Amino acid sequence: MVVRTSSSPSTALAELRATPPLVQCITNTVVTNFTANALLALGASPAMCDIPGEAGLFAGIAGGVLVNLGTPTAEQRDAAREAVAVGTPWVLDPVAVGALPVRTALAHELLASRPTIVRGNASEILALAGAGAGGRGVDSTDSPEAAREAARSLAVRTGGTVAVSGPVDLIVDAERTALVPGGSALLTKVTGGGCALGAAMAGLLAVTDGFTAATTASAIWAAASERAEAASSGPGSFAVAFLDALATLEPAELDGRVTA
């Protein structure tokens, strides 16, 4: 198991750009292009390597791995099992777990491999912790605060970090709690906003610990989305402006974004 030391969000972003890390994405087919572009804009190097027989090999050279269950085909499920067995720090994004049986069973199976970060909306986290039935498809029907206890229980169970996305992002591990307020509601109008956030967390795992990676990525998303909203007139222009904001965001802009 690879262990990264903790750092501040500004330092973590600077170190990511200086590296830059190779990020393996076993992810939702709906969002691969946006996710790859977001990682490139941020300063990481994406690779959508999700073929059984290659996924495990690639995880061994990646700095971080994302497993996103948005479109869990049989091939992707086997690739995910291979990748998480390697020991590279990884992120589980349990998209739409709860009501849908295949991805729900897989998410519980993968939890045994102890993800470094679990990232989801409040309904997904509640369902994964056995405290809820899931949301409305990929949309949450619960608030991050309502998922605080469930998130903590998952963090204790996995020994990692749980990040609950919402109007105020909630990040917890077994002992620590952080809140990241702000951000633009237009992120919910662009396919892949949350999925790419999970990929950013995976990239940051190459340079820092899970708790810092989750809080840093959430702070980046809040700052960049606010800047993008100010420069756009709707979801289409926002998506382009968001990529530009990821590329031009200065590490110092993350200072003060994370509160205890």
Tab-separated table of N, CA and C in Angstrom, residues 63-177:
chain	number	residue	atom	x	y	z
A	63	GLY	N	-0.342	6.921	-10.561
A	63	GLY	CA	-0.217	7.574	-9.265
A	63	GLY	C	-1.487	7.509	-8.456
A	64	GLY	N	-2.614	7.356	-9.129
A	64	GLY	CA	-3.915	7.254	-8.480
A	64	GLY	C	-4.892	6.593	-9.424
A	65	VAL	N	-5.902	5.948	-8.866
A	65	VAL	CA	-6.888	5.208	-9.654
A	65	VAL	C	-8.287	5.670	-9.258
A	66	LEU	N	-9.136	5.887	-10.270
A	66	LEU	CA	-10.554	6.167	-10.049
A	66	LEU	C	-11.379	4.985	-10.504
A	67	VAL	N	-12.292	4.523	-9.647
A	67	VAL	CA	-13.297	3.534	-10.037
A	67	VAL	C	-14.655	4.194	-9.867
A	68	ASN	N	-15.281	4.487	-10.993
A	68	ASN	CA	-16.575	5.162	-11.031
A	68	ASN	C	-17.604	4.172	-11.565
A	69	LEU	N	-18.704	3.980	-10.840
A	69	LEU	CA	-19.668	2.934	-11.167
A	69	LEU	C	-20.853	3.446	-11.981
A	70	GLY	N	-20.644	4.496	-12.745
A	70	GLY	CA	-21.753	5.077	-13.504
A	70	GLY	C	-22.313	4.165	-14.576
A	71	THR	N	-21.453	3.432	-15.280
A	71	THR	CA	-21.898	2.496	-16.321
A	71	THR	C	-21.111	1.195	-16.157
A	72	PRO	N	-21.411	0.413	-15.114
A	72	PRO	CA	-20.568	-0.729	-14.758
A	72	PRO	C	-20.815	-1.961	-15.631
A	73	THR	N	-20.260	-1.954	-16.840
A	73	THR	CA	-20.341	-3.119	-17.707
A	73	THR	C	-19.578	-4.283	-17.077
A	74	ALA	N	-19.806	-5.483	-17.577
A	74	ALA	CA	-19.106	-6.662	-17.047
A	74	ALA	C	-17.603	-6.489	-17.186
A	75	GLU	N	-17.150	-5.934	-18.320
A	75	GLU	CA	-15.724	-5.731	-18.536
A	75	GLU	C	-15.163	-4.718	-17.542
A	76	GLN	N	-15.879	-3.630	-17.317
A	76	GLN	CA	-15.414	-2.638	-16.352
A	76	GLN	C	-15.393	-3.200	-14.931
A	77	ARG	N	-16.353	-4.040	-14.605
A	77	ARG	CA	-16.371	-4.615	-13.257
A	77	ARG	C	-15.129	-5.466	-13.017
A	78	ASP	N	-14.756	-6.273	-14.001
A	78	ASP	CA	-13.548	-7.086	-13.863
A	78	ASP	C	-12.295	-6.220	-13.831
A	79	ALA	N	-12.270	-5.167	-14.638
A	79	ALA	CA	-11.122	-4.259	-14.650
A	79	ALA	C	-10.967	-3.574	-13.295
A	80	ALA	N	-12.078	-3.179	-12.697
A	80	ALA	CA	-12.030	-2.536	-11.386
A	80	ALA	C	-11.462	-3.482	-10.337
A	81	ARG	N	-11.901	-4.720	-10.364
A	81	ARG	CA	-11.389	-5.695	-9.393
A	81	ARG	C	-9.877	-5.850	-9.532
A	82	GLU	N	-9.389	-5.903	-10.756
A	82	GLU	CA	-7.948	-6.005	-11.005
A	82	GLU	C	-7.206	-4.794	-10.459
A	83	ALA	N	-7.713	-3.622	-10.781
A	83	ALA	CA	-6.993	-2.385	-10.463
A	83	ALA	C	-6.879	-2.162	-8.964
A	84	VAL	N	-7.972	-2.389	-8.233
A	84	VAL	CA	-7.941	-2.060	-6.805
A	84	VAL	C	-7.126	-3.068	-6.003
A	85	ALA	N	-6.850	-4.244	-6.594
A	85	ALA	CA	-6.065	-5.259	-5.892
A	85	ALA	C	-4.576	-4.921	-5.856
A	86	VAL	N	-4.156	-3.942	-6.655
A	86	VAL	CA	-2.727	-3.642	-6.804
A	86	VAL	C	-2.160	-2.905	-5.595
A	87	GLY	N	-2.963	-2.029	-4.991
A	87	GLY	CA	-2.491	-1.276	-3.833
A	87	GLY	C	-2.207	0.182	-4.094
A	88	THR	N	-2.366	0.638	-5.329
A	88	THR	CA	-2.245	2.062	-5.634
A	88	THR	C	-3.401	2.811	-4.967
A	89	PRO	N	-3.166	3.989	-4.382
A	89	PRO	CA	-4.272	4.752	-3.788
A	89	PRO	C	-5.409	4.943	-4.794
A	90	TRP	N	-6.643	4.780	-4.334
A	90	TRP	CA	-7.753	4.814	-5.288
A	90	TRP	C	-9.012	5.429	-4.697
A	91	VAL	N	-9.870	5.866	-5.606
A	91	VAL	CA	-11.136	6.524	-5.263
A	91	VAL	C	-12.290	5.665	-5.763
A	92	LEU	N	-13.267	5.433	-4.907
A	92	LEU	CA	-14.510	4.775	-5.293
A	92	LEU	C	-15.608	5.821	-5.401
A	93	ASP	N	-16.234	5.919	-6.574
A	93	ASP	CA	-17.376	6.802	-6.786
A	93	ASP	C	-18.597	5.911	-7.029
A	94	PRO	N	-19.428	5.678	-6.007
A	94	PRO	CA	-20.523	4.712	-6.095
A	94	PRO	C	-21.779	5.307	-6.721
A	95	VAL	N	-21.708	5.611	-7.995
A	95	VAL	CA	-22.777	6.338	-8.678
A	95	VAL	C	-24.093	5.556	-8.639
A	96	ALA	N	-25.124	6.196	-8.117
A	96	ALA	CA	-26.500	5.662	-8.129
A	96	ALA	C	-26.641	4.349	-7.373
A	97	VAL	N	-25.798	4.118	-6.362
A	97	VAL	CA	-25.976	2.898	-5.572
A	97	VAL	C	-27.240	3.014	-4.718
A	98	GLY	N	-27.761	1.877	-4.352
A	98	GLY	CA	-28.958	1.838	-3.520
A	98	GLY	C	-30.098	1.148	-4.242
A	99	ALA	N	-30.641	1.788	-5.248
A	99	ALA	CA	-31.805	1.243	-5.941
A	99	ALA	C	-31.433	0.249	-7.030
A	100	LEU	N	-30.205	0.335	-7.564
A	100	LEU	CA	-29.806	-0.502	-8.694
A	100	LEU	C	-28.892	-1.625	-8.210
A	101	PRO	N	-29.286	-2.879	-8.425
A	101	PRO	CA	-28.641	-3.989	-7.724
A	101	PRO	C	-27.222	-4.322	-8.173
A	102	VAL	N	-26.900	-4.227	-9.457
A	102	VAL	CA	-25.587	-4.656	-9.928
A	102	VAL	C	-24.491	-3.770	-9.370
A	103	ARG	N	-24.671	-2.454	-9.515
A	103	ARG	CA	-23.647	-1.535	-9.024
A	103	ARG	C	-23.596	-1.510	-7.495
A	104	THR	N	-24.745	-1.716	-6.854
A	104	THR	CA	-24.762	-1.730	-5.393
A	104	THR	C	-23.956	-2.908	-4.852
A	105	ALA	N	-24.158	-4.081	-5.438
A	105	ALA	CA	-23.395	-5.258	-5.008
A	105	ALA	C	-21.906	-5.056	-5.266
A	106	LEU	N	-21.565	-4.491	-6.412
A	106	LEU	CA	-20.156	-4.259	-6.739
A	106	LEU	C	-19.535	-3.253	-5.780
A	107	ALA	N	-20.250	-2.200	-5.459
A	107	ALA	CA	-19.723	-1.194	-4.542
A	107	ALA	C	-19.392	-1.815	-3.189
A	108	HIS	N	-20.267	-2.652	-2.686
A	108	HIS	CA	-20.018	-3.304	-1.395
A	108	HIS	C	-18.842	-4.271	-1.500
A	109	GLU	N	-18.725	-4.948	-2.627
A	109	GLU	CA	-17.584	-5.835	-2.837
A	109	GLU	C	-16.274	-5.055	-2.840
A	110	LEU	N	-16.251	-3.941	-3.545
A	110	LEU	CA	-15.030	-3.153	-3.666
A	110	LEU	C	-14.635	-2.485	-2.353
A	111	LEU	N	-15.600	-2.230	-1.479
A	111	LEU	CA	-15.272	-1.642	-0.182
A	111	LEU	C	-14.294	-2.505	0.601
A	112	ALA	N	-14.329	-3.812	0.359
A	112	ALA	CA	-13.415	-4.717	1.062
A	112	ALA	C	-11.962	-4.453	0.685
A	113	SER	N	-11.732	-3.803	-0.456
A	113	SER	CA	-10.376	-3.445	-0.877
A	113	SER	C	-9.954	-2.084	-0.340
A	114	ARG	N	-10.757	-1.519	0.532
A	114	ARG	CA	-10.417	-0.320	1.307
A	114	ARG	C	-10.002	0.868	0.420
A	115	PRO	N	-10.973	1.481	-0.238
A	115	PRO	CA	-10.651	2.678	-1.026
A	115	PRO	C	-10.035	3.765	-0.166
A	116	THR	N	-9.096	4.483	-0.739
A	116	THR	CA	-8.473	5.600	-0.036
A	116	THR	C	-9.489	6.715	0.180
A	117	ILE	N	-10.341	6.925	-0.823
A	117	ILE	CA	-11.421	7.916	-0.742
A	117	ILE	C	-12.693	7.292	-1.314
A	118	VAL	N	-13.808	7.484	-0.635
A	118	VAL	CA	-15.129	7.243	-1.221
A	118	VAL	C	-15.743	8.610	-1.462
A	119	ARG	N	-16.137	8.886	-2.717
A	119	ARG	CA	-16.724	10.181	-3.034
A	119	ARG	C	-18.094	9.986	-3.653
A	120	GLY	N	-19.097	10.638	-3.102
A	120	GLY	CA	-20.426	10.529	-3.669
A	120	GLY	C	-21.323	11.623	-3.137
A	121	ASN	N	-22.556	11.643	-3.632
A	121	ASN	CA	-23.516	12.575	-3.042
A	121	ASN	C	-24.079	11.953	-1.771
A	122	ALA	N	-24.865	12.711	-1.051
A	122	ALA	CA	-25.320	12.268	0.267
A	122	ALA	C	-26.148	10.995	0.195
A	123	SER	N	-27.025	10.888	-0.794
A	123	SER	CA	-27.866	9.692	-0.898
A	123	SER	C	-27.034	8.455	-1.205
A	124	GLU	N	-26.010	8.613	-2.030
A	124	GLU	CA	-25.129	7.480	-2.344
A	124	GLU	C	-24.360	7.019	-1.110
A	125	ILE	N	-23.858	7.974	-0.338
A	125	ILE	CA	-23.104	7.623	0.872
A	125	ILE	C	-24.011	6.957	1.898
A	126	LEU	N	-25.206	7.468	2.073
A	126	LEU	CA	-26.159	6.854	2.998
A	126	LEU	C	-26.481	5.419	2.574
A	127	ALA	N	-26.694	5.211	1.280
A	127	ALA	CA	-27.020	3.873	0.794
A	127	ALA	C	-25.848	2.925	0.979
A	128	LEU	N	-24.641	3.390	0.690
A	128	LEU	CA	-23.466	2.543	0.816
A	128	LEU	C	-23.209	2.156	2.265
A	129	ALA	N	-23.565	3.046	3.174
A	129	ALA	CA	-23.389	2.765	4.596
A	129	ALA	C	-24.541	1.955	5.189
A	130	GLY	N	-25.540	1.635	4.376
A	130	GLY	CA	-26.684	0.877	4.859
A	130	GLY	C	-27.683	1.708	5.620
A	131	ALA	N	-27.643	3.034	5.406
A	131	ALA	CA	-28.532	3.923	6.148
A	131	ALA	C	-29.551	4.608	5.248
A	132	GLY	N	-29.668	4.167	4.004
A	132	GLY	CA	-30.615	4.775	3.080
A	132	GLY	C	-30.775	3.901	1.859
A	133	ALA	N	-31.737	4.277	0.997
A	133	ALA	CA	-32.057	3.470	-0.180
A	133	ALA	C	-31.525	4.068	-1.469
A	134	GLY	N	-30.763	5.159	-1.374
A	134	GLY	CA	-30.268	5.822	-2.571
A	134	GLY	C	-31.131	6.993	-2.965
A	135	GLY	N	-30.672	7.717	-3.980
A	135	GLY	CA	-31.379	8.912	-4.408
A	135	GLY	C	-32.281	8.666	-5.593
A	136	ARG	N	-32.530	9.728	-6.348
A	136	ARG	CA	-33.366	9.632	-7.551
A	136	ARG	C	-32.428	9.487	-8.746
A	137	GLY	N	-32.100	8.228	-9.067
A	137	GLY	CA	-31.086	7.984	-10.086
A	137	GLY	C	-29.732	8.439	-9.572
A	138	VAL	N	-29.089	9.343	-10.346
A	138	VAL	CA	-27.785	9.865	-9.920
A	138	VAL	C	-27.934	11.113	-9.059
A	139	ASP	N	-29.155	11.562	-8.832
A	139	ASP	CA	-29.388	12.795	-8.077
A	139	ASP	C	-29.638	12.490	-6.608
A	140	SER	N	-29.072	13.318	-5.739
A	140	SER	CA	-29.254	13.146	-4.308
A	140	SER	C	-30.591	13.712	-3.858
A	141	THR	N	-31.193	13.038	-2.895
A	141	THR	CA	-32.392	13.560	-2.245
A	141	THR	C	-32.121	13.868	-0.780
A	142	ASP	N	-30.844	13.849	-0.402
A	142	ASP	CA	-30.438	14.115	0.973
A	142	ASP	C	-29.344	15.179	0.984
A	143	SER	N	-29.119	15.772	2.152
A	143	SER	CA	-28.082	16.786	2.298
A	143	SER	C	-26.807	16.155	2.837
A	144	PRO	N	-25.647	16.757	2.548
A	144	PRO	CA	-24.406	16.238	3.131
A	144	PRO	C	-24.453	16.132	4.650
A	145	GLU	N	-25.058	17.095	5.315
A	145	GLU	CA	-25.116	17.053	6.769
A	145	GLU	C	-25.891	15.830	7.253
A	146	ALA	N	-26.932	15.444	6.503
A	146	ALA	CA	-27.711	14.268	6.871
A	146	ALA	C	-26.902	12.985	6.748
A	147	ALA	N	-25.836	13.038	5.963
A	147	ALA	CA	-25.001	11.857	5.742
A	147	ALA	C	-23.752	11.857	6.611
A	148	ARG	N	-23.634	12.805	7.541
A	148	ARG	CA	-22.397	12.918	8.329
A	148	ARG	C	-22.094	11.630	9.104
A	149	GLU	N	-23.065	11.106	9.810
A	149	GLU	CA	-22.832	9.903	10.619
A	149	GLU	C	-22.504	8.708	9.727
A	150	ALA	N	-23.232	8.570	8.610
A	150	ALA	CA	-22.972	7.473	7.683
A	150	ALA	C	-21.586	7.591	7.069
A	151	ALA	N	-21.196	8.803	6.736
A	151	ALA	CA	-19.869	9.018	6.164
A	151	ALA	C	-18.780	8.632	7.156
A	152	ARG	N	-18.964	9.011	8.404
A	152	ARG	CA	-17.975	8.659	9.427
A	152	ARG	C	-17.879	7.147	9.597
A	153	SER	N	-19.004	6.475	9.583
A	153	SER	CA	-18.979	5.021	9.751
A	153	SER	C	-18.259	4.350	8.586
A	154	LEU	N	-18.460	4.869	7.374
A	154	LEU	CA	-17.745	4.334	6.221
A	154	LEU	C	-16.248	4.588	6.328
A	155	ALA	N	-15.882	5.763	6.794
A	155	ALA	CA	-14.468	6.096	6.947
A	155	ALA	C	-13.796	5.164	7.949
A	156	VAL	N	-14.485	4.882	9.038
A	156	VAL	CA	-13.936	3.963	10.034
A	156	VAL	C	-13.810	2.560	9.442
A	157	ARG	N	-14.815	2.163	8.683
A	157	ARG	CA	-14.819	0.819	8.087
A	157	ARG	C	-13.698	0.637	7.070
A	158	THR	N	-13.436	1.646	6.254
A	158	THR	CA	-12.430	1.524	5.195
A	158	THR	C	-11.046	1.960	5.642
A	159	GLY	N	-10.968	2.732	6.730
A	159	GLY	CA	-9.704	3.310	7.139
A	159	GLY	C	-9.273	4.460	6.257
A	160	GLY	N	-10.202	4.995	5.471
A	160	GLY	CA	-9.885	6.065	4.534
A	160	GLY	C	-10.686	7.327	4.779
A	161	THR	N	-10.944	8.042	3.701
A	161	THR	CA	-11.665	9.313	3.731
A	161	THR	C	-12.964	9.171	2.954
A	162	VAL	N	-14.005	9.848	3.410
A	162	VAL	CA	-15.281	9.883	2.695
A	162	VAL	C	-15.619	11.337	2.400
A	163	ALA	N	-15.883	11.620	1.129
A	163	ALA	CA	-16.209	12.976	0.681
A	163	ALA	C	-17.644	13.001	0.187
A	164	VAL	N	-18.467	13.849	0.798
A	164	VAL	CA	-19.882	13.957	0.452
A	164	VAL	C	-20.088	15.284	-0.267
A	165	SER	N	-20.442	15.217	-1.539
A	165	SER	CA	-20.600	16.429	-2.338
A	165	SER	C	-21.989	17.026	-2.174
A	166	GLY	N	-22.048	18.351	-2.184
A	166	GLY	CA	-23.309	19.051	-2.060
A	166	GLY	C	-23.063	20.548	-2.052
A	167	PRO	N	-24.070	21.347	-1.699
A	167	PRO	CA	-23.870	22.798	-1.623
A	167	PRO	C	-22.699	23.175	-0.715
A	168	VAL	N	-22.522	22.418	0.365
A	168	VAL	CA	-21.319	22.503	1.201
A	168	VAL	C	-20.748	21.098	1.271
A	169	ASP	N	-19.590	20.884	0.667
A	169	ASP	CA	-18.997	19.557	0.675
A	169	ASP	C	-18.542	19.194	2.090
A	170	LEU	N	-18.771	17.936	2.456
A	170	LEU	CA	-18.378	17.409	3.755
A	170	LEU	C	-17.336	16.325	3.536
A	171	ILE	N	-16.186	16.458	4.192
A	171	ILE	CA	-15.112	15.473	4.076
A	171	ILE	C	-14.755	14.995	5.466
A	172	VAL	N	-14.743	13.665	5.660
A	172	VAL	CA	-14.432	13.110	6.975
A	172	VAL	C	-13.487	11.923	6.827
A	173	ASP	N	-12.689	11.700	7.865
A	173	ASP	CA	-12.054	10.403	8.064
A	173	ASP	C	-12.423	9.938	9.463
A	174	ALA	N	-11.701	9.010	10.033
A	174	ALA	CA	-12.093	8.479	11.332
A	174	ALA	C	-12.070	9.528	12.426
A	175	GLU	N	-11.258	10.578	12.264
A	175	GLU	CA	-11.091	11.573	13.327
A	175	GLU	C	-11.342	13.008	12.892
A	176	ARG	N	-11.120	13.312	11.620
A	176	ARG	CA	-11.180	14.705	11.165
A	176	ARG	C	-12.431	14.986	10.352
A	177	THR	N	-12.811	16.271	10.342
A	177	THR	CA	-13.938	16.746	9.539
A	177	THR	C	-13.544	18.049	8.876
